[in-house]
Amino acid sequence: MRLYVYVVEARELVVKDSKGVIDGYVKLQVGKSKSRSRVLKKTQNPVWNEEFVFRVKDMDDELIVSVCDQVDFGFFNGSGDLVGRVRIPVSSILSEHKHTLPPTWFSLEKQKYGKSPIMDSESVAGKILLSLSFQGGNGCPSTDQFLPHIKEQDGQAELSHDTHSSSALSRKIPEGKKLVKAITSRIERIFKEEEDRKSETKTDDSSDLSCTNSDYEDCMDEPLSSCNFEEAMKSMQWRDDEFKMPEDLEGGILVDQTFVVSPNDLNSFLFMPNSEFRSELAELQGTTDLQEGPWTWKSGEGAHLTRAVTYLKAATKIVKAVKAKEEQTYIKANGNGFAVFVTVSTPDVPYGNCFRVELLYQIIPGPWLPSGEESANLIISWKVNFHQSTMMRGMIEGGARQGLKDSFEQFADLLAKNFKPVDSAELLDKEQMLASLQMEHQSDWKLAVHYFWNFTVFSTVVIVLYITLHIFLSGSSTLRGLEFSGLDLPDSFGEIITSGILFFQLQRVFNMISHFIQARLHRESDHGVKSQGDGWVLTVALVEGNSITSMDPSGLSDPYVVFTCNGKSRTSSVKLQTRDPQWNEILEFDAMEEPPSVLDVEVFDFDGPFDQAVSLGHAEINFLKHTSTELADIWVNLEGKLAKSSQTKLHLRIFLDNKNGIETIREYLTKMEKEVGKKLNLRSPHRNSTFQKLFGLPPEEFLINDFSCYLKRKLPLQGRLFLSARIVGFYANLFGYKTKFFFLWEDIEDIEEISPSLASVGSPSMVIVLRKGRGLDAQHGAKSQDEEGRLRFHFQSFVSFNVVSRIIMALWRSRNMNPEQKEQLAENEQDQDEKYVENEDSGPFLGVEDAAHMSKVFSAELPVNIELLMKMFNGGDLDHIVMGKLGCLNYATTEWEEVRPDVFERHLSYKFNRHVSIFGGEVTSTQQKTPVANGWIVDEVKILHDVPFGDHFSVHLRYQIATPNSTSISTCQDKVQQTEHLGGGFG
């Protein structure tokens, strides 16, 4: 049971000296539980109006109320002198009506501690007004229990109106200390009127009491309706003056999105009682039997709002519908920021009693938008809290991770329909952020003054001036000893020492000047370059550094930073003699053909142009693991022994732009088509968006191709392999259990192709080996880890292994070649094009013999216009209809491109159906057309895949179309040529 004690005020306190007033406070004790009120300074009639709650375990305990006078010892406060004390048996309250003692005056005893409140006047030290109540459940004493006593004694009819307002107030403001400020004046008026009417009274009644706990010693529950939810938030705001958000939970981030709404409105929308959002989300996710408990107050270190929510989760393919219970608790709220901790228990799932899922909702103010609107950032993190050990820990965490991600994807989508998500472009004003850095740039003159303003330079200047003045004052001296005209030797050991000091000082100053000039010239010509071409443009603003370590005994270093991306490097200027350098510099990587995956950052200590620079720390920034908002203002912690010991950080602002838009992606795909030998189509925006959402990728990532395959671990897992410009990803969904991972192309060290075997069920396999220490996020998808610590991924059972192999190898080579290798490859491709791609006058197409040496398989004269007949080669409807009639599936073709004057080229890909080829092989071909007299010649080279010995031959065709005597003639010639295996079977 809980005992509620309301301490109203004290009167006629007897003080021990002539000062007439005390610094009074009240101490209360029930059993071993203690509490105390606030101190009221310099008063003989203190009014506290505070409520205290005690948990009563033994009915034989006493409530001891002591009024004390705080003793002031200057800076420290003493424990206080006892003014008077009253003891009230706890069991005596049970005999009262409804276990409630209305506001009653108790006399304070000086020395003797009797149990009766009635004593003679000589032992009385004053009196105190108390109200006591017992509650056996979770409820609180209602103020309505005390109001009838006031109505009977005061006889005021208008008090019924105050009863209603008091009840409403007690519901709206559940915080005792805040409440009493609002009702103090009314209580004082009531008791003053009572004092005027009666000379002395033993019992008085009070009103406007609320179920609160000023010292937060126990738990009280009071339901809050939706109408006073905002008042409860204001009450928590009053308590959370020093607001500090808790850290994210260890499991990871489920939602991190900014919306155009104020934090307070977003909080009310999500957590207000009977929120429509909760009902809509339950309907979307198939959740039933949703029951939301009321928000109530709970005390611990401080009073918090809490409620329980129960619902029946929808059944999945492997788990039946289960009942879940959420305990939601406000742990922080200051009006602008909110933090809600949620514990989700599902005891009906397998091993459900072993763990609980914990969620943390954080709503913090976002940046003000250029339109002047307010924004709020919603961050939801999670973790699994295990109550006991279990062998299924990994499976439970994996299943919880995937289930939460799917659930909160729907949560974010539904929330985006109610509030507009803030685009990163709206938050990031690149030009404005970079302009502010350029304004803060220091001049070389200020840097020189800062560098040379030290004791060494000052003392050297003083010595030089002093000696120079001495020379002018001393005049010419006579020759002594071994001196002769033009040679003046030191005349004493003191002169030798002075000359040596001057020499070393001048040498040191000279080295400082040389070091300063070299450092200023160290900045490379690419510093601050502005974009000049089309493509991917990476802009890095180097703002400042913090706690840069040093190998110098002085503790100061001369740091500069080297950035490397896609094989290109940019270097910052050198900052001299500092641990906290301020750069405010802008560097750009211009016109990159491929979107960058990582940015390598390394800090060096400058020791001169001919000395080896010492690395002070390094870091790698992965563009796929950071949003554009995070990159726009990021602090990077450096790795390395020196950097970790000093906790070195760099402040960067990074912007990645695509200046040429979709054309940059098309150019990239066209370049890869030549290396792959297969048409690569640009995927639709919807498919790209689905791919990005599946792996949580930034919006600039685009899908190139995806294939069905098996991931070989202990057991084969059917899924799809996704290939993009920067990653290799795998996704599988087996009866609701999802497997998903990806790694960068740069992480791959080697790719092995394994011939078909019994273990691979007769299909070739591909093994991708990552570099040591790379791709650890995808470790759960690896089949094994070799002795060198490299992860090995096995993929097999591709529909067309040769096509997949060529695409993967081409993309991997493209990402791992440096700029010099790419230039050399481009030159080699150009030489091959000049060698093999020739027009009719210079030789055959791709080295095929003349038409006279080719077998003629078809010839006909047709009364058709040649322009209509040539539509079979234009990629239009007629082209697709003809190829479809021939049994070709998935037919795709590129546009004709002029490769040299009057020579046009295009690429085709399709697949034979089972009626044409029992192997159902894929075909990639290259066609060239050349205009001739009265017609055209079309040469074609076909490569057959997934057919026996398909890598050892190619099929060459020539179509001669002409119009002699106004009649269209169509001639088809065919030759099968045995060739050696070269490359991918091009012959």
PDB file of C-alpha atoms in Angstrom, residues 67-255:
ATOM      1  CA  VAL A  67      10.253  20.544  11.210  1.00  0.00           C
ATOM      2  CA  CYS A  68      13.887  21.723  11.178  1.00  0.00           C
ATOM      3  CA  ASP A  69      15.766  25.003  11.007  1.00  0.00           C
ATOM      4  CA  GLN A  70      18.650  24.860   8.538  1.00  0.00           C
ATOM      5  CA  VAL A  71      21.923  26.096   9.997  1.00  0.00           C
ATOM      6  CA  ASP A  72      24.091  28.155   7.640  1.00  0.00           C
ATOM      7  CA  PHE A  73      27.879  27.785   7.946  1.00  0.00           C
ATOM      8  CA  GLY A  74      28.754  30.109   5.099  1.00  0.00           C
ATOM      9  CA  PHE A  75      29.572  28.113   2.015  1.00  0.00           C
ATOM     10  CA  PHE A  76      28.233  24.888   3.552  1.00  0.00           C
ATOM     11  CA  ASN A  77      24.779  24.170   4.946  1.00  0.00           C
ATOM     12  CA  GLY A  78      24.416  22.293   8.212  1.00  0.00           C
ATOM     13  CA  SER A  79      22.035  19.433   8.888  1.00  0.00           C
ATOM     14  CA  GLY A  80      19.618  21.714  10.770  1.00  0.00           C
ATOM     15  CA  ASP A  81      18.240  22.137  14.304  1.00  0.00           C
ATOM     16  CA  LEU A  82      15.052  20.339  15.258  1.00  0.00           C
ATOM     17  CA  VAL A  83      12.145  22.720  15.915  1.00  0.00           C
ATOM     18  CA  GLY A  84       9.459  20.147  16.585  1.00  0.00           C
ATOM     19  CA  ARG A  85       8.294  16.682  15.684  1.00  0.00           C
ATOM     20  CA  VAL A  86       5.059  14.712  15.424  1.00  0.00           C
ATOM     21  CA  ARG A  87       4.603  10.933  15.286  1.00  0.00           C
ATOM     22  CA  ILE A  88       1.494   9.459  13.679  1.00  0.00           C
ATOM     23  CA  PRO A  89       0.821   5.692  13.717  1.00  0.00           C
ATOM     24  CA  VAL A  90       0.191   4.441  10.205  1.00  0.00           C
ATOM     25  CA  SER A  91      -2.534   2.092  11.403  1.00  0.00           C
ATOM     26  CA  SER A  92      -4.583   5.012  12.757  1.00  0.00           C
ATOM     27  CA  ILE A  93      -5.226   6.286   9.221  1.00  0.00           C
ATOM     28  CA  LEU A  94      -7.011   3.067   8.286  1.00  0.00           C
ATOM     29  CA  SER A  95      -9.750   3.857  10.797  1.00  0.00           C
ATOM     30  CA  GLU A  96     -10.603   7.087   8.954  1.00  0.00           C
ATOM     31  CA  HIS A  97     -13.375   7.320   6.374  1.00  0.00           C
ATOM     32  CA  LYS A  98     -12.128   5.922   3.058  1.00  0.00           C
ATOM     33  CA  HIS A  99      -8.692   5.576   4.695  1.00  0.00           C
ATOM     34  CA  THR A 100      -8.237   9.314   4.243  1.00  0.00           C
ATOM     35  CA  LEU A 101      -7.455  11.920   6.904  1.00  0.00           C
ATOM     36  CA  PRO A 102      -8.533  15.362   5.658  1.00  0.00           C
ATOM     37  CA  PRO A 103      -6.235  18.355   6.215  1.00  0.00           C
ATOM     38  CA  THR A 104      -5.625  18.415   9.977  1.00  0.00           C
ATOM     39  CA  TRP A 105      -3.486  20.560  12.290  1.00  0.00           C
ATOM     40  CA  PHE A 106      -0.966  18.543  14.321  1.00  0.00           C
ATOM     41  CA  SER A 107       0.959  20.011  17.261  1.00  0.00           C
ATOM     42  CA  LEU A 108       4.736  19.722  17.118  1.00  0.00           C
ATOM     43  CA  GLU A 109       6.378  18.252  20.230  1.00  0.00           C
ATOM     44  CA  LYS A 110       9.579  19.826  21.550  1.00  0.00           C
ATOM     45  CA  GLN A 111      11.412  17.114  23.515  1.00  0.00           C
ATOM     46  CA  LYS A 112       9.100  14.308  24.538  1.00  0.00           C
ATOM     47  CA  TYR A 113       8.052  12.097  21.675  1.00  0.00           C
ATOM     48  CA  GLY A 114       4.584  10.966  22.465  1.00  0.00           C
ATOM     49  CA  LYS A 115       2.258   9.309  20.040  1.00  0.00           C
ATOM     50  CA  SER A 116      -0.706  11.521  20.792  1.00  0.00           C
ATOM     51  CA  PRO A 117      -1.098  14.749  18.895  1.00  0.00           C
ATOM     52  CA  ILE A 118      -2.672  16.440  21.966  1.00  0.00           C
ATOM     53  CA  MET A 119      -0.102  17.899  24.396  1.00  0.00           C
ATOM     54  CA  ASP A 120       0.138  20.771  26.852  1.00  0.00           C
ATOM     55  CA  SER A 121       1.154  24.168  25.632  1.00  0.00           C
ATOM     56  CA  GLU A 122       4.597  24.125  27.262  1.00  0.00           C
ATOM     57  CA  SER A 123       5.758  21.160  25.193  1.00  0.00           C
ATOM     58  CA  VAL A 124       4.296  22.467  21.926  1.00  0.00           C
ATOM     59  CA  ALA A 125       6.739  24.006  19.406  1.00  0.00           C
ATOM     60  CA  GLY A 126       4.066  24.989  16.877  1.00  0.00           C
ATOM     61  CA  LYS A 127       1.680  23.201  14.607  1.00  0.00           C
ATOM     62  CA  ILE A 128       1.747  21.755  11.097  1.00  0.00           C
ATOM     63  CA  LEU A 129      -1.087  21.123   8.637  1.00  0.00           C
ATOM     64  CA  LEU A 130      -1.024  17.607   7.108  1.00  0.00           C
ATOM     65  CA  SER A 131      -3.336  15.522   4.949  1.00  0.00           C
ATOM     66  CA  LEU A 132      -2.914  11.727   4.818  1.00  0.00           C
ATOM     67  CA  SER A 133      -4.390   9.064   2.585  1.00  0.00           C
ATOM     68  CA  PHE A 134      -3.942   5.351   1.944  1.00  0.00           C
ATOM     69  CA  GLN A 135      -4.250   3.791  -1.541  1.00  0.00           C
ATOM     70  CA  GLY A 136      -3.941   0.062  -1.966  1.00  0.00           C
ATOM     71  CA  GLY A 137      -3.793  -0.068  -5.802  1.00  0.00           C
ATOM     72  CA  ASN A 138      -2.157   1.986  -8.491  1.00  0.00           C
ATOM     73  CA  GLY A 139      -4.596   4.825  -8.172  1.00  0.00           C
ATOM     74  CA  CYS A 140      -4.029   8.198  -6.556  1.00  0.00           C
ATOM     75  CA  PRO A 141      -5.976   9.978  -3.822  1.00  0.00           C
ATOM     76  CA  SER A 142      -8.589  12.148  -5.397  1.00  0.00           C
ATOM     77  CA  THR A 143      -8.888  15.752  -4.359  1.00  0.00           C
ATOM     78  CA  ASP A 144     -12.649  15.339  -4.373  1.00  0.00           C
ATOM     79  CA  GLN A 145     -12.313  13.372  -1.124  1.00  0.00           C
ATOM     80  CA  PHE A 146     -11.161  16.525   0.681  1.00  0.00           C
ATOM     81  CA  LEU A 147     -13.574  19.049  -0.836  1.00  0.00           C
ATOM     82  CA  PRO A 148     -16.734  18.159   1.159  1.00  0.00           C
ATOM     83  CA  HIS A 149     -14.971  19.104   4.379  1.00  0.00           C
ATOM     84  CA  ILE A 150     -14.210  22.562   3.056  1.00  0.00           C
ATOM     85  CA  LYS A 151     -17.787  23.011   1.841  1.00  0.00           C
ATOM     86  CA  GLU A 152     -19.200  22.072   5.235  1.00  0.00           C
ATOM     87  CA  GLN A 153     -16.958  24.365   7.248  1.00  0.00           C
ATOM     88  CA  ASP A 154     -16.839  27.359   4.938  1.00  0.00           C
ATOM     89  CA  GLY A 155     -20.429  27.183   3.787  1.00  0.00           C
ATOM     90  CA  GLN A 156     -19.533  28.674   0.433  1.00  0.00           C
ATOM     91  CA  ALA A 157     -21.864  27.659  -2.352  1.00  0.00           C
ATOM     92  CA  GLU A 158     -19.557  28.856  -5.084  1.00  0.00           C
ATOM     93  CA  LEU A 159     -16.915  26.301  -4.153  1.00  0.00           C
ATOM     94  CA  SER A 160     -18.546  23.691  -6.387  1.00  0.00           C
ATOM     95  CA  HIS A 161     -17.158  25.545  -9.376  1.00  0.00           C
ATOM     96  CA  ASP A 162     -13.688  25.426  -7.858  1.00  0.00           C
ATOM     97  CA  THR A 163     -14.095  21.713  -7.353  1.00  0.00           C
ATOM     98  CA  HIS A 164     -14.414  21.196 -11.110  1.00  0.00           C
ATOM     99  CA  SER A 165     -11.453  23.392 -11.916  1.00  0.00           C
ATOM    100  CA  SER A 166      -9.341  21.692  -9.278  1.00  0.00           C
ATOM    101  CA  SER A 167     -10.132  18.282 -10.685  1.00  0.00           C
ATOM    102  CA  ALA A 168      -9.241  19.419 -14.191  1.00  0.00           C
ATOM    103  CA  LEU A 169      -6.001  20.909 -12.974  1.00  0.00           C
ATOM    104  CA  SER A 170      -5.021  17.714 -11.233  1.00  0.00           C
ATOM    105  CA  ARG A 171      -5.499  15.845 -14.492  1.00  0.00           C
ATOM    106  CA  LYS A 172      -3.655  18.349 -16.635  1.00  0.00           C
ATOM    107  CA  ILE A 173      -0.519  18.902 -14.561  1.00  0.00           C
ATOM    108  CA  PRO A 174       0.832  15.766 -12.951  1.00  0.00           C
ATOM    109  CA  GLU A 175       3.933  17.400 -11.457  1.00  0.00           C
ATOM    110  CA  GLY A 176       3.533  18.248  -7.763  1.00  0.00           C
ATOM    111  CA  LYS A 177       6.038  21.059  -7.486  1.00  0.00           C
ATOM    112  CA  LYS A 178       4.626  22.807 -10.490  1.00  0.00           C
ATOM    113  CA  LEU A 179       1.040  22.289  -9.393  1.00  0.00           C
ATOM    114  CA  VAL A 180       1.395  23.785  -5.935  1.00  0.00           C
ATOM    115  CA  LYS A 181       2.535  27.087  -7.383  1.00  0.00           C
ATOM    116  CA  ALA A 182      -0.845  27.413  -9.035  1.00  0.00           C
ATOM    117  CA  ILE A 183      -2.913  26.490  -5.986  1.00  0.00           C
ATOM    118  CA  THR A 184      -0.898  28.108  -3.184  1.00  0.00           C
ATOM    119  CA  SER A 185      -2.851  31.349  -3.258  1.00  0.00           C
ATOM    120  CA  ARG A 186      -6.178  29.553  -2.950  1.00  0.00           C
ATOM    121  CA  ILE A 187      -5.046  27.393  -0.027  1.00  0.00           C
ATOM    122  CA  GLU A 188      -3.675  30.422   1.792  1.00  0.00           C
ATOM    123  CA  ARG A 189      -6.961  32.317   1.291  1.00  0.00           C
ATOM    124  CA  ILE A 190      -8.977  29.407   2.629  1.00  0.00           C
ATOM    125  CA  PHE A 191      -6.877  29.032   5.757  1.00  0.00           C
ATOM    126  CA  LYS A 192      -6.626  32.789   6.407  1.00  0.00           C
ATOM    127  CA  GLU A 193     -10.390  33.042   6.348  1.00  0.00           C
ATOM    128  CA  GLU A 194     -10.566  30.118   8.722  1.00  0.00           C
ATOM    129  CA  GLU A 195      -8.080  31.754  11.102  1.00  0.00           C
ATOM    130  CA  ASP A 196     -10.054  34.972  11.151  1.00  0.00           C
ATOM    131  CA  ARG A 197     -13.294  33.111  11.901  1.00  0.00           C
ATOM    132  CA  LYS A 198     -11.878  30.898  14.614  1.00  0.00           C
ATOM    133  CA  SER A 199      -9.199  31.736  17.133  1.00  0.00           C
ATOM    134  CA  GLU A 200      -7.795  28.248  17.159  1.00  0.00           C
ATOM    135  CA  THR A 201      -8.731  25.167  15.204  1.00  0.00           C
ATOM    136  CA  LYS A 202      -7.441  21.669  15.118  1.00  0.00           C
ATOM    137  CA  THR A 203      -8.834  20.539  11.822  1.00  0.00           C
ATOM    138  CA  ASP A 204      -8.998  22.342   8.538  1.00  0.00           C
ATOM    139  CA  ASP A 205      -9.765  21.175   5.072  1.00  0.00           C
ATOM    140  CA  SER A 206      -7.881  21.847   1.904  1.00  0.00           C
ATOM    141  CA  SER A 207      -8.615  21.647  -1.773  1.00  0.00           C
ATOM    142  CA  ASP A 208      -6.885  21.388  -5.072  1.00  0.00           C
ATOM    143  CA  LEU A 209      -4.637  18.439  -4.266  1.00  0.00           C
ATOM    144  CA  SER A 210      -3.083  16.424  -7.033  1.00  0.00           C
ATOM    145  CA  CYS A 211      -1.604  13.003  -7.383  1.00  0.00           C
ATOM    146  CA  THR A 212       2.047  13.962  -7.819  1.00  0.00           C
ATOM    147  CA  ASN A 213       5.374  13.094  -6.309  1.00  0.00           C
ATOM    148  CA  SER A 214       7.801  15.927  -5.646  1.00  0.00           C
ATOM    149  CA  ASP A 215      10.670  13.694  -4.660  1.00  0.00           C
ATOM    150  CA  TYR A 216       9.910  10.854  -7.069  1.00  0.00           C
ATOM    151  CA  GLU A 217      10.230   8.159  -4.441  1.00  0.00           C
ATOM    152  CA  ASP A 218       7.490   5.865  -5.682  1.00  0.00           C
ATOM    153  CA  CYS A 219       5.325   5.019  -8.607  1.00  0.00           C
ATOM    154  CA  MET A 220       2.035   6.751  -9.333  1.00  0.00           C
ATOM    155  CA  ASP A 221      -0.254   6.097 -12.273  1.00  0.00           C
ATOM    156  CA  GLU A 222      -2.711   8.656 -13.568  1.00  0.00           C
ATOM    157  CA  PRO A 223      -4.321   8.297 -17.008  1.00  0.00           C
ATOM    158  CA  LEU A 224      -3.920  11.142 -19.479  1.00  0.00           C
ATOM    159  CA  SER A 225      -6.427  11.824 -22.204  1.00  0.00           C
ATOM    160  CA  SER A 226      -5.549  13.200 -25.588  1.00  0.00           C
ATOM    161  CA  CYS A 227      -6.751  16.646 -24.566  1.00  0.00           C
ATOM    162  CA  ASN A 228      -4.114  17.012 -21.833  1.00  0.00           C
ATOM    163  CA  PHE A 229      -1.264  15.144 -23.521  1.00  0.00           C
ATOM    164  CA  GLU A 230       0.277  18.472 -24.517  1.00  0.00           C
ATOM    165  CA  GLU A 231       0.100  19.642 -20.908  1.00  0.00           C
ATOM    166  CA  ALA A 232       2.028  16.552 -19.843  1.00  0.00           C
ATOM    167  CA  MET A 233       4.691  17.367 -22.428  1.00  0.00           C
ATOM    168  CA  LYS A 234       4.955  20.873 -21.008  1.00  0.00           C
ATOM    169  CA  SER A 235       5.392  19.390 -17.553  1.00  0.00           C
ATOM    170  CA  MET A 236       8.289  17.251 -18.757  1.00  0.00           C
ATOM    171  CA  GLN A 237       9.742  20.290 -20.506  1.00  0.00           C
ATOM    172  CA  TRP A 238       9.806  22.093 -17.159  1.00  0.00           C
ATOM    173  CA  ARG A 239      11.876  19.228 -15.727  1.00  0.00           C
ATOM    174  CA  ASP A 240      14.258  18.712 -18.680  1.00  0.00           C
ATOM    175  CA  ASP A 241      16.022  22.059 -18.538  1.00  0.00           C
ATOM    176  CA  GLU A 242      19.362  20.530 -19.498  1.00  0.00           C
ATOM    177  CA  PHE A 243      18.220  18.445 -22.437  1.00  0.00           C
ATOM    178  CA  LYS A 244      20.644  15.857 -23.786  1.00  0.00           C
ATOM    179  CA  MET A 245      19.658  13.182 -26.238  1.00  0.00           C
ATOM    180  CA  PRO A 246      20.603   9.587 -25.397  1.00  0.00           C
ATOM    181  CA  GLU A 247      22.973   7.767 -27.716  1.00  0.00           C
ATOM    182  CA  ASP A 248      21.691   5.519 -30.508  1.00  0.00           C
ATOM    183  CA  LEU A 249      21.178   1.860 -29.650  1.00  0.00           C
ATOM    184  CA  GLU A 250      23.825  -0.626 -30.756  1.00  0.00           C
ATOM    185  CA  GLY A 251      21.722  -2.572 -33.278  1.00  0.00           C
ATOM    186  CA  GLY A 252      21.725   0.193 -35.881  1.00  0.00           C
ATOM    187  CA  ILE A 253      19.532   2.869 -37.423  1.00  0.00           C
ATOM    188  CA  LEU A 254      16.131   1.916 -38.842  1.00  0.00           C
ATOM    189  CA  VAL A 255      14.874   5.381 -39.803  1.00  0.00           C
TER     190      VAL A 255
END
